[in-house]
Amino acid sequence: NNRLFWGIACSLYILVMTMFIVNLGVGVIVNKFLQLKQEMQAGLGEVDSVTRWLSAMRKIVDTPIKTVFGLTDLHLLPGHKRKLFHFFSSSKFSNAVALCIFADVAIAMVILSRLGDAQSWWRVSLAVLHHMIVYSFLMELLMKLYILGLPYIGEPWNRFDFVCVVGSVVGSICYCYGFQEVLDAVVPVLRIVR
């Protein structure tokens, strides 16, 4: 039963490579900082650095406020929508969503490794848990659409989330109606993308 081994090995590979990319990014930032520091100490890049800093500040100031903050005029929303907005914007909720995504990927790994027979209580329990997670993502999406309206989909990240959630719901429905062969080819990739 090597599928479980390869699933764990793949997960560890993703974790190690993610840490490598993060360390590479930090290394580039530190290197650039040290280079700018040396230029400033030598007096060579003082004017150039100040010009670049002023240019960056102008870009920030000229950026429309809606681009930086997804929702403005929050005080104009009814009280219950404001409370819901604060709930869905909280770090605790974001952490819970991240935990659900991690759990769903783990469930997908176990289901796709085909441990046990297809009708065992374990596989059925995992499938039910997966469907519950998918529909909780759907509820989150619907609540955000209720709170923010259609401008919610105007943000690129929210559009991506919308496509992932709708795709997961369609996959869940197809799974329930027996289109397993089609889903076996498509769903693993979509789950990882989410």
XYZ file of N, CA and C in Angstrom:
582
model
N 0.846 -1.186 0.000
C 0.000 0.000 0.000
C 0.890 1.247 0.000
N 1.491 1.544 -1.114
C 2.426 2.653 -1.229
C 1.752 3.996 -1.424
N 0.463 4.009 -1.695
C -0.211 5.285 -1.955
C -0.196 6.194 -0.735
N -0.377 5.620 0.441
C -0.321 6.415 1.661
C 1.078 6.994 1.839
N 2.099 6.174 1.594
C 3.484 6.658 1.686
C 3.716 7.819 0.735
N 3.271 7.668 -0.524
C 3.501 8.732 -1.509
C 2.675 9.972 -1.176
N 1.504 9.798 -0.586
C 0.716 10.951 -0.161
C 1.424 11.747 0.919
N 1.976 11.044 1.892
C 2.724 11.706 2.965
C 4.000 12.323 2.409
N 4.685 11.596 1.516
C 5.918 12.122 0.916
C 5.633 13.382 0.110
N 4.534 13.391 -0.634
C 4.157 14.574 -1.418
C 3.858 15.753 -0.500
N 3.140 15.500 0.584
C 2.832 16.573 1.535
C 4.095 17.147 2.148
N 5.018 16.283 2.540
C 6.285 16.756 3.106
C 7.093 17.537 2.075
N 7.082 17.081 0.825
C 7.778 17.796 -0.244
C 7.205 19.206 -0.401
N 5.871 19.309 -0.404
C 5.232 20.623 -0.532
C 5.627 21.513 0.637
N 5.635 20.967 1.849
C 6.010 21.740 3.032
C 7.453 22.220 2.942
N 8.369 21.328 2.584
C 9.788 21.695 2.499
C 10.002 22.735 1.405
N 9.371 22.547 0.256
C 9.558 23.500 -0.844
C 8.948 24.858 -0.494
N 7.847 24.869 0.237
C 7.260 26.141 0.665
C 8.223 26.880 1.573
N 8.823 26.161 2.516
C 9.794 26.798 3.413
C 11.005 27.296 2.630
N 11.433 26.537 1.614
C 12.546 26.958 0.777
C 12.212 28.268 0.057
N 11.006 28.355 -0.506
C 10.594 29.565 -1.224
C 10.525 30.753 -0.262
N 9.981 30.528 0.938
C 9.901 31.614 1.921
C 11.305 32.077 2.297
N 12.208 31.138 2.568
C 13.581 31.511 2.907
C 14.274 32.220 1.759
N 14.000 31.803 0.539
C 14.575 32.467 -0.625
C 14.083 33.910 -0.708
N 12.781 34.109 -0.487
C 12.222 35.465 -0.507
C 12.820 36.341 0.579
N 12.948 35.798 1.792
C 13.540 36.559 2.890
C 14.998 36.892 2.568
N 15.709 35.949 1.974
C 17.096 36.192 1.602
C 17.229 37.328 0.598
N 16.337 37.377 -0.382
C 16.372 38.455 -1.374
C 16.099 39.797 -0.706
N 15.125 39.828 0.201
C 14.791 41.075 0.891
C 15.961 41.544 1.746
N 16.556 40.643 2.500
C 17.693 41.015 3.351
C 18.864 41.485 2.498
N 19.126 40.798 1.388
C 20.206 41.191 0.489
C 19.971 42.600 -0.067
N 18.745 42.889 -0.476
C 18.428 44.219 -1.009
C 18.585 45.277 0.082
N 18.157 44.952 1.299
C 18.305 45.884 2.406
C 19.777 46.199 2.667
N 20.593 45.157 2.690
C 22.023 45.375 2.933
C 22.662 46.185 1.805
N 22.232 45.941 0.580
C 22.752 46.705 -0.555
C 22.370 48.183 -0.433
N 21.115 48.467 -0.096
C 20.678 49.850 0.082
C 21.406 50.513 1.252
N 21.634 49.740 2.297
C 22.347 50.279 3.454
C 23.775 50.667 3.072
N 24.432 49.816 2.308
C 25.788 50.139 1.864
C 25.797 51.367 0.953
N 24.806 51.486 0.066
C 24.719 52.657 -0.804
C 24.509 53.932 0.010
N 23.661 53.816 1.033
C 23.394 54.995 1.871
C 24.650 55.396 2.643
N 25.393 54.407 3.161
C 26.610 54.713 3.910
C 27.680 55.311 3.005
N 27.711 54.868 1.761
C 28.699 55.398 0.822
C 28.257 56.745 0.253
N 26.971 57.074 0.426
C 26.453 58.339 -0.094
C 26.174 58.300 -1.582
N 26.259 57.091 -2.171
C 26.083 56.988 -3.614
C 24.608 56.946 -4.016
N 23.825 56.213 -3.290
C 22.451 55.994 -3.711
C 21.440 56.808 -2.948
N 21.876 57.835 -2.253
C 20.971 58.589 -1.402
C 19.864 59.240 -2.225
N 20.218 59.917 -3.276
C 19.219 60.611 -4.093
C 18.317 59.604 -4.788
N 18.914 58.540 -5.331
C 18.137 57.534 -6.037
C 17.168 56.825 -5.090
N 17.606 56.490 -3.887
C 16.743 55.813 -2.915
C 15.587 56.704 -2.486
N 15.866 57.969 -2.259
C 14.809 58.907 -1.862
C 13.801 59.066 -2.992
N 14.271 59.142 -4.225
C 13.373 59.272 -5.374
C 12.471 58.045 -5.493
N 13.053 56.853 -5.324
C 12.240 55.635 -5.387
C 11.229 55.585 -4.245
N 11.628 56.023 -3.066
C 10.716 56.025 -1.921
C 9.560 56.986 -2.172
N 9.874 58.189 -2.666
C 8.820 59.165 -2.964
C 7.881 58.639 -4.051
N 8.426 57.970 -5.046
C 7.598 57.400 -6.108
C 6.649 56.343 -5.543
N 7.147 55.494 -4.655
C 6.302 54.470 -4.034
C 5.205 55.104 -3.186
N 5.545 56.171 -2.445
C 4.542 56.846 -1.628
C 3.461 57.493 -2.498
N 3.851 58.053 -3.637
C 2.861 58.645 -4.552
C 1.907 57.582 -5.082
N 2.444 56.399 -5.402
C 1.587 55.319 -5.884
C 0.580 54.904 -4.813
N 1.034 54.852 -3.569
C 0.127 54.477 -2.482
C -0.953 55.537 -2.299
N -0.562 56.802 -2.340
C -1.523 57.888 -2.136
C -2.509 57.967 -3.305
N -2.040 57.698 -4.516
C -2.906 57.784 -5.684
C -3.798 56.566 -5.872
N -3.560 55.502 -5.102
C -4.374 54.297 -5.210
C -5.753 54.577 -4.624
N -6.818 54.237 -5.362
C -8.165 54.439 -4.815
C -8.351 53.631 -3.533
N -9.091 54.198 -2.610
C -9.267 53.579 -1.293
C -9.945 52.221 -1.398
N -10.840 52.034 -2.381
C -11.523 50.755 -2.538
C -10.561 49.643 -2.935
N -9.438 50.006 -3.556
C -8.455 48.999 -3.937
C -7.734 48.475 -2.708
N -7.462 49.344 -1.755
C -6.749 48.952 -0.547
C -7.684 48.260 0.434
N -8.854 48.825 0.641
C -9.838 48.272 1.569
C -11.040 47.814 0.759
N -11.385 46.535 0.888
C -12.461 45.972 0.084
C -13.816 46.584 0.345
N -14.047 47.102 1.528
C -15.354 47.637 1.860
C -15.175 49.001 2.504
N -15.813 49.977 1.933
C -15.814 51.310 2.530
C -17.239 51.632 2.943
N -17.410 52.660 3.715
C -18.729 53.075 4.216
C -19.414 51.953 4.981
N -18.654 51.272 5.802
C -19.197 50.180 6.604
C -20.279 50.689 7.550
N -20.153 51.928 7.977
C -21.130 52.487 8.909
C -22.521 52.624 8.278
N -22.618 52.555 6.956
C -23.920 52.679 6.288
C -24.671 51.342 6.221
N -23.985 50.251 6.515
C -24.648 48.947 6.517
C -25.521 48.812 7.761
N -26.600 48.027 7.664
C -27.401 47.755 8.867
C -26.563 47.037 9.924
N -26.980 47.127 11.164
C -26.215 46.576 12.282
C -25.910 45.099 12.149
N -26.893 44.297 11.716
C -26.646 42.851 11.618
C -25.623 42.528 10.524
N -25.606 43.305 9.445
C -24.606 43.074 8.390
C -23.221 43.488 8.864
N -23.152 44.554 9.658
C -21.853 44.972 10.213
C -21.290 43.882 11.126
N -22.161 43.312 11.976
C -21.715 42.253 12.885
C -21.233 41.039 12.098
N -21.984 40.669 11.068
C -21.570 39.547 10.240
C -20.253 39.837 9.532
N -20.093 41.073 9.046
C -18.852 41.458 8.370
C -17.668 41.328 9.327
N -17.822 41.815 10.544
C -16.732 41.724 11.520
C -16.435 40.260 11.874
N -17.489 39.433 11.947
C -17.281 38.012 12.230
C -16.484 37.347 11.109
N -16.894 37.581 9.852
C -16.220 36.947 8.717
C -14.844 37.547 8.453
N -14.572 38.735 8.973
C -13.266 39.372 8.785
C -12.297 39.068 9.924
N -12.767 38.389 10.945
C -11.919 38.149 12.115
C -10.832 37.118 11.813
N -9.753 37.197 12.573
C -8.655 36.251 12.382
C -9.065 34.845 12.828
N -9.938 34.739 13.817
C -10.393 33.417 14.257
C -11.141 32.705 13.130
N -11.989 33.454 12.418
C -12.724 32.848 11.310
C -11.771 32.452 10.191
N -10.800 33.316 9.880
C -9.814 32.998 8.831
C -9.014 31.755 9.201
N -8.660 31.627 10.469
C -7.933 30.435 10.917
C -8.805 29.186 10.810
N -10.092 29.322 11.126
C -11.006 28.184 11.010
C -11.144 27.755 9.547
N -11.207 28.717 8.626
C -11.297 28.390 7.201
C -10.024 27.682 6.749
N -8.873 28.183 7.188
C -7.602 27.537 6.821
C -7.553 26.109 7.361
N -8.045 25.897 8.577
C -8.088 24.552 9.151
C -9.006 23.640 8.335
N -10.152 24.170 7.907
C -11.073 23.380 7.069
C -10.426 23.015 5.737
N -9.693 23.950 5.135
C -9.015 23.663 3.866
C -7.974 22.572 4.074
N -7.201 22.695 5.152
C -6.194 21.671 5.455
C -6.859 20.320 5.689
N -7.952 20.307 6.441
C -8.664 19.049 6.710
C -9.210 18.456 5.416
N -9.729 19.297 4.526
C -10.280 18.807 3.272
C -9.193 18.203 2.389
N -8.016 18.813 2.369
C -6.896 18.248 1.599
C -6.483 16.904 2.198
N -6.434 16.823 3.523
C -6.080 15.551 4.172
C -7.123 14.475 3.852
N -8.395 14.860 3.882
C -9.468 13.914 3.539
C -9.314 13.456 2.092
N -9.017 14.399 1.202
C -8.843 14.041 -0.207
C -7.689 13.057 -0.381
N -6.602 13.276 0.370
C -5.462 12.364 0.279
C -5.865 10.956 0.709
N -6.624 10.860 1.778
C -7.019 9.542 2.274
C -8.001 8.883 1.308
N -8.975 9.668 0.808
C -9.967 9.107 -0.116
C -9.291 8.668 -1.408
N -8.401 9.489 -1.938
C -7.758 9.159 -3.207
C -6.744 8.032 -3.075
N -6.257 7.785 -1.871
C -5.328 6.672 -1.683
C -6.067 5.341 -1.670
N -7.393 5.417 -1.619
C -8.271 4.245 -1.675
C -7.972 3.240 -0.557
N -7.827 3.768 0.664
C -7.617 2.888 1.806
C -8.925 2.165 2.124
N -8.851 0.918 2.362
C -10.034 0.153 2.730
C -10.932 -0.078 1.524
N -12.038 -0.789 1.740
C -12.948 -0.997 0.618
C -13.855 0.210 0.448
N -14.482 0.301 -0.712
C -15.229 1.501 -1.097
C -16.459 1.735 -0.215
N -16.989 0.716 0.417
C -18.217 0.887 1.190
C -17.975 0.877 2.696
N -16.758 0.994 3.130
C -16.489 0.948 4.563
C -17.017 2.204 5.249
N -17.289 2.075 6.525
C -17.805 3.215 7.295
C -16.803 4.358 7.305
N -15.496 4.021 7.221
C -14.445 5.044 7.242
C -14.538 5.937 6.008
N -14.641 5.328 4.836
C -14.721 6.106 3.590
C -16.015 6.916 3.535
N -17.100 6.315 4.001
C -18.377 7.036 4.004
C -18.299 8.227 4.953
N -17.688 8.037 6.115
C -17.540 9.133 7.082
C -16.693 10.258 6.506
N -15.605 9.895 5.828
C -14.752 10.915 5.220
C -15.483 11.665 4.106
N -16.255 10.940 3.310
C -17.013 11.593 2.235
C -18.045 12.559 2.815
N -18.725 12.140 3.876
C -19.713 13.027 4.519
C -19.019 14.259 5.092
N -17.880 14.063 5.738
C -17.123 15.194 6.285
C -16.683 16.141 5.171
N -16.226 15.584 4.048
C -15.840 16.420 2.902
C -17.028 17.247 2.410
N -18.189 16.620 2.273
C -19.379 17.341 1.804
C -19.775 18.443 2.792
N -19.642 18.164 4.089
C -19.955 19.189 5.096
C -19.006 20.388 4.954
N -17.728 20.114 4.723
C -16.764 21.205 4.558
C -17.090 22.010 3.306
N -17.390 21.319 2.205
C -17.716 22.018 0.952
C -18.930 22.909 1.151
N -19.957 22.402 1.801
C -21.169 23.212 1.974
C -20.978 24.310 3.019
N -20.033 24.135 3.938
C -19.725 25.253 4.837
C -19.030 26.375 4.066
N -18.183 26.016 3.076
C -17.586 27.040 2.219
C -18.652 27.745 1.390
N -19.652 26.982 0.938
C -20.758 27.581 0.184
C -21.528 28.556 1.068
N -21.780 28.172 2.320
C -22.496 29.074 3.244
C -21.683 30.347 3.484
N -20.366 30.204 3.640
C -19.518 31.380 3.814
C -19.632 32.309 2.607
N -19.572 31.726 1.408
C -19.682 32.517 0.178
C -21.033 33.228 0.098
N -22.096 32.513 0.388
C -23.429 33.123 0.326
C -23.593 34.230 1.360
N -23.036 34.033 2.554
C -23.127 35.079 3.579
C -22.340 36.325 3.170
N -21.163 36.133 2.579
C -20.385 37.288 2.122
C -21.095 38.012 0.992
N -21.751 37.255 0.105
C -22.537 37.900 -0.951
C -23.724 38.657 -0.357
N -24.322 38.108 0.684
C -25.433 38.789 1.353
C -24.963 40.089 2.008
N -23.813 40.028 2.651
C -23.306 41.204 3.359
C -22.835 42.274 2.382
N -21.995 41.891 1.422
C -21.326 42.869 0.562
C -22.000 43.057 -0.789
N -22.879 42.143 -1.161
C -23.533 42.255 -2.457
C -22.599 41.821 -3.584
N -22.993 42.123 -4.808
C -22.207 41.716 -5.972
C -20.820 42.357 -6.066
N -20.589 43.550 -5.476
C -19.212 44.065 -5.518
C -18.194 43.123 -4.870
N -18.666 42.189 -4.048
C -17.774 41.197 -3.452
C -17.024 40.420 -4.533
N -17.696 40.126 -5.634
C -17.085 39.355 -6.714
C -16.164 40.231 -7.554
N -16.188 41.535 -7.355
C -15.327 42.435 -8.111
C -13.852 42.284 -7.774
N -13.541 41.812 -6.583
C -12.148 41.612 -6.181
C -11.609 40.336 -6.832
N -10.404 40.376 -7.399
C -9.866 39.182 -8.067
C -9.758 37.956 -7.154
N -9.314 38.159 -5.913
C -9.189 37.014 -4.999
C -10.551 36.423 -4.691
N -11.570 37.262 -4.543
C -12.916 36.768 -4.259
C -13.496 36.025 -5.465
N -13.167 36.488 -6.682
C -13.606 35.776 -7.884
C -12.995 34.372 -7.911
N -11.712 34.298 -7.582
C -11.040 33.001 -7.540
C -11.697 32.094 -6.505
N -11.976 32.638 -5.322
C -12.638 31.870 -4.269
C -14.019 31.417 -4.736
N -14.750 32.291 -5.422
C -16.077 31.967 -5.938
C -15.998 30.779 -6.897
N -15.052 30.815 -7.826
C -14.901 29.730 -8.800
C -14.540 28.425 -8.082
N -13.643 28.492 -7.100
C -13.253 27.284 -6.362
C -14.428 26.694 -5.596
N -15.208 27.540 -4.937
C -16.341 27.040 -4.144
C -17.411 26.455 -5.054
N -17.736 27.163 -6.133
C -18.758 26.650 -7.049
C -18.285 25.338 -7.676
N -17.005 25.275 -8.040
C -16.468 24.024 -8.579
C -16.533 22.891 -7.575
N -16.243 23.185 -6.310
C -16.317 22.159 -5.270
C -17.741 21.679 -5.058
N -18.708 22.598 -5.104
C -20.115 22.221 -4.932
C -20.570 21.361 -6.114
N -20.199 21.764 -7.333
C -20.558 20.961 -8.512
C -19.917 19.577 -8.400
N -18.665 19.523 -7.977
C -18.004 18.230 -7.786
C -18.686 17.389 -6.737
N -19.117 18.024 -5.655
C -19.809 17.301 -4.590
C -21.131 16.725 -5.093
N -21.854 17.519 -5.871
C -23.132 17.048 -6.429
C -22.891 15.903 -7.405
N -21.879 16.055 -8.265
C -21.561 14.981 -9.221
C -21.170 13.705 -8.483
N -20.435 13.838 -7.398
C -20.024 12.676 -6.614
C -21.253 11.957 -6.064
N -22.224 12.740 -5.578
C -23.435 12.141 -5.006
C -24.266 11.413 -6.060
N -24.190 11.874 -7.324
C -24.978 11.255 -8.387
C -24.195 10.226 -9.198
N -22.993 9.869 -8.748
C -22.283 8.748 -9.334
C -21.375 9.041 -10.512
N -20.972 10.278 -10.701
C -20.042 10.583 -11.785
C -18.603 10.495 -11.283
N -18.285 9.404 -10.620
C -16.995 9.256 -9.943
C -15.814 9.240 -10.905
N -15.985 8.641 -12.092
C -14.857 8.528 -13.021
C -14.364 9.896 -13.468
N -15.304 10.792 -13.752
C -14.937 12.144 -14.188
C -14.253 12.884 -13.052
N -14.786 12.731 -11.859
C -14.244 13.462 -10.713
C -12.860 12.972 -10.324
N -12.593 11.685 -10.510
C -11.275 11.167 -10.142
C -10.156 11.854 -10.914
N -10.456 12.345 -12.097
C -9.434 13.005 -12.905
C -9.306 14.490 -12.584
N -10.401 15.149 -12.210
C -10.423 16.602 -12.098
C -10.298 17.102 -10.664
N -10.993 16.478 -9.736
C -11.119 17.005 -8.377
C -9.794 17.116 -7.620
N -8.870 16.157 -7.700
C -7.631 16.313 -6.932
C -6.898 17.601 -7.258
N -6.873 17.973 -8.514
C -6.189 19.207 -8.903
C -6.927 20.419 -8.342
N -8.257 20.422 -8.437
C -9.031 21.567 -7.953
C -8.929 21.725 -6.441
N -8.889 20.623 -5.711
C -8.780 20.710 -4.256
C -7.456 21.334 -3.850
N -6.397 20.947 -4.532
C -5.086 21.499 -4.202
C -5.030 22.978 -4.550
N -5.648 23.369 -5.676
C -5.677 24.781 -6.076
C -6.403 25.606 -5.045
N -7.471 25.092 -4.476
C -8.234 25.831 -3.463
C -7.332 26.122 -2.288
